[in-house]
Amino acid sequence: MKNNNVRKSGLAIAMAAAMGASPGANAAVELYNQDGTSFSVDGYFNAFYVNRDDKQNDVRDSRIKMGFLPNTIGFNFSKDMGDLTLGGRSSFWTTINDSLEPGKATDTAIDVRQFYATVDGDFGQVLVGKDFGLYARSNIFLDEILMGFGSPGVAGGVSFGNIRAGYPYPTPSAQITYRSPDMSGLKVAAGVLDPADTVTGANDENSAPRFESEVTYNANLNDVALTGWVNGRYQSAENGTTTVDSTGLGYGVKASVAGLTLAASGFTSKGDNPVLIGNGAVTEDDADGFLVQGSYAFGANRVVLSYGETDAEILNLETESTTIGFFHDVNSNFKLVAEYNMYEDNNRTTGATTTEADTIALGAIVMF
């Protein structure tokens, strides 16, 4: 019996899938494996030189920052117990961008995005704890620039990749999630998650949890590797006078052959923040977006062209992001990245430009 959360970290698998490489190349380091019990560690470290031309404010800024993925270290546990395998994962994600912030010279923020246990059997898997959500999960994990930089983020934090310019973020949340066994390439996941407080005022309530699900399918047809997915979210919140029903639907397809990969994904939502879900009042307005990408791998190199948009009535926002990326594998654990991104967002009502920035990012990544 196998526990994939231990032998290969979820982050490593996502990276391998995004890079078109074998997941085994990014497997965790096994520290102990005896009598059915194993313990392993995985890590991801990165830094980028970033030069941004803020055209809106006529400012050019140079920084040393982390990329779209923070620096992280994860710990994995597994124990065979008869017909079941018990597992667990905790991962700690940290910024390197706050080194010079007032009062934070030696006080780096640590974000616990994963802290969960798993029970695996012939029935599939049950996960209990905190992990990334299911809605928009494959949209982001299969992003061709997952290990790059992408669009500008917030001060002191990560860059945004294609978040808010093609897909929302699958915010890590407390959850109980079931995953089916692999059924000839078809996998189904469904979970109940801690709901967001999307209304404010007296007597606000969430009488039911947030529901999320994802269906994925993988196949190989005449040497063409195909991946498709559909995911969704639903929750309802009310305060006696106001009810907000939040829905979201994500989808995508990816095809790879002879080094060439083409991918297209998108989402549509109502009453749901198209950047990331969280506690805060929202309206039942719409949002949608899409992301199209192409990449070509040759030898130890890979080039990527990416374009994404989000049109959000709910945030009165329209965005577009174009990225050209080059990735070079020095070896299986060391990668160099060069990227050029053009990002723009506008006020949806007036058409006024609120952000227009061109970014050059040169980075190094070490992982195990």
PDB file of C-alpha atoms in Angstrom, residues 1-13 23-24 26-34 36-43 73-80 84-91 114 116-120 125-127 131 137 179 368:
ATOM      1  CA  MET A   1       0.000   0.000   0.000  1.00  0.00           C
ATOM      2  CA  LYS A   2       1.306   3.464  -0.883  1.00  0.00           C
ATOM      3  CA  ASN A   3       0.904   6.845   0.739  1.00  0.00           C
ATOM      4  CA  ASN A   4       1.794   9.364  -1.969  1.00  0.00           C
ATOM      5  CA  ASN A   5       1.731  12.253   0.483  1.00  0.00           C
ATOM      6  CA  VAL A   6       4.820  10.817   2.149  1.00  0.00           C
ATOM      7  CA  ARG A   7       6.907   9.322  -0.620  1.00  0.00           C
ATOM      8  CA  LYS A   8       6.496  12.365  -2.819  1.00  0.00           C
ATOM      9  CA  SER A   9       5.386  15.667  -1.332  1.00  0.00           C
ATOM     10  CA  GLY A  10       2.297  17.349  -2.756  1.00  0.00           C
ATOM     11  CA  LEU A  11       4.419  20.371  -3.632  1.00  0.00           C
ATOM     12  CA  ALA A  12       7.015  18.250  -5.404  1.00  0.00           C
ATOM     13  CA  ILE A  13       4.376  16.450  -7.448  1.00  0.00           C
ATOM     14  CA  PRO A  23       7.623  13.288 -10.025  1.00  0.00           C
ATOM     15  CA  GLY A  24      10.383  10.988  -8.807  1.00  0.00           C
ATOM     16  CA  ASN A  26      11.627  15.798  -6.857  1.00  0.00           C
ATOM     17  CA  ALA A  27      10.985  13.110  -4.260  1.00  0.00           C
ATOM     18  CA  ALA A  28      11.557  13.935  -0.616  1.00  0.00           C
ATOM     19  CA  VAL A  29      14.657  12.832   1.276  1.00  0.00           C
ATOM     20  CA  GLU A  30      13.801   9.726   3.277  1.00  0.00           C
ATOM     21  CA  LEU A  31      15.299   9.867   6.767  1.00  0.00           C
ATOM     22  CA  TYR A  32      13.765   6.717   8.234  1.00  0.00           C
ATOM     23  CA  ASN A  33      12.063   3.637   6.799  1.00  0.00           C
ATOM     24  CA  GLN A  34      11.771   0.564   8.984  1.00  0.00           C
ATOM     25  CA  GLY A  36       6.376  -0.078   7.997  1.00  0.00           C
ATOM     26  CA  THR A  37       7.149   3.359   9.407  1.00  0.00           C
ATOM     27  CA  SER A  38       8.806   6.108   7.370  1.00  0.00           C
ATOM     28  CA  PHE A  39       9.727   9.760   7.830  1.00  0.00           C
ATOM     29  CA  SER A  40      10.924  12.139   5.114  1.00  0.00           C
ATOM     30  CA  VAL A  41      11.704  15.801   4.529  1.00  0.00           C
ATOM     31  CA  ASP A  42      11.367  17.984   1.420  1.00  0.00           C
ATOM     32  CA  GLY A  43      12.441  21.564   0.830  1.00  0.00           C
ATOM     33  CA  ILE A  73      10.251  22.898   4.234  1.00  0.00           C
ATOM     34  CA  GLY A  74       7.926  19.931   4.708  1.00  0.00           C
ATOM     35  CA  PHE A  75       7.871  16.899   6.999  1.00  0.00           C
ATOM     36  CA  ASN A  76       6.108  13.677   6.030  1.00  0.00           C
ATOM     37  CA  PHE A  77       5.135  10.653   8.127  1.00  0.00           C
ATOM     38  CA  SER A  78       3.728   7.251   7.197  1.00  0.00           C
ATOM     39  CA  LYS A  79       2.895   4.082   9.106  1.00  0.00           C
ATOM     40  CA  ASP A  80       1.381   0.844   7.776  1.00  0.00           C
ATOM     41  CA  LEU A  84      -4.630   1.008   6.309  1.00  0.00           C
ATOM     42  CA  THR A  85      -1.740   3.398   5.931  1.00  0.00           C
ATOM     43  CA  LEU A  86      -1.718   6.359   8.290  1.00  0.00           C
ATOM     44  CA  GLY A  87       0.141   9.441   7.142  1.00  0.00           C
ATOM     45  CA  GLY A  88       0.705  13.073   7.914  1.00  0.00           C
ATOM     46  CA  ARG A  89       2.300  16.196   6.473  1.00  0.00           C
ATOM     47  CA  SER A  90       3.249  19.564   7.881  1.00  0.00           C
ATOM     48  CA  SER A  91       4.817  22.235   5.687  1.00  0.00           C
ATOM     49  CA  GLN A 114      -0.354  22.298   5.291  1.00  0.00           C
ATOM     50  CA  TYR A 116      -2.925  17.303   7.997  1.00  0.00           C
ATOM     51  CA  ALA A 117      -3.282  13.571   8.540  1.00  0.00           C
ATOM     52  CA  THR A 118      -4.294  10.988   5.946  1.00  0.00           C
ATOM     53  CA  VAL A 119      -5.856   7.533   6.069  1.00  0.00           C
ATOM     54  CA  ASP A 120      -5.257   5.451   2.927  1.00  0.00           C
ATOM     55  CA  GLN A 125      -7.903   8.398   0.986  1.00  0.00           C
ATOM     56  CA  VAL A 126      -9.402  10.598   3.689  1.00  0.00           C
ATOM     57  CA  LEU A 127      -7.537  13.778   4.637  1.00  0.00           C
ATOM     58  CA  ASP A 131      -4.437  21.846   3.051  1.00  0.00           C
ATOM     59  CA  ARG A 137      -6.325  23.621  -7.314  1.00  0.00           C
ATOM     60  CA  ARG A 179     -10.044  11.211  -2.631  1.00  0.00           C
ATOM     61  CA  PHE A 368      15.039  18.359  -2.547  1.00  0.00           C
TER      62      PHE A 368
END
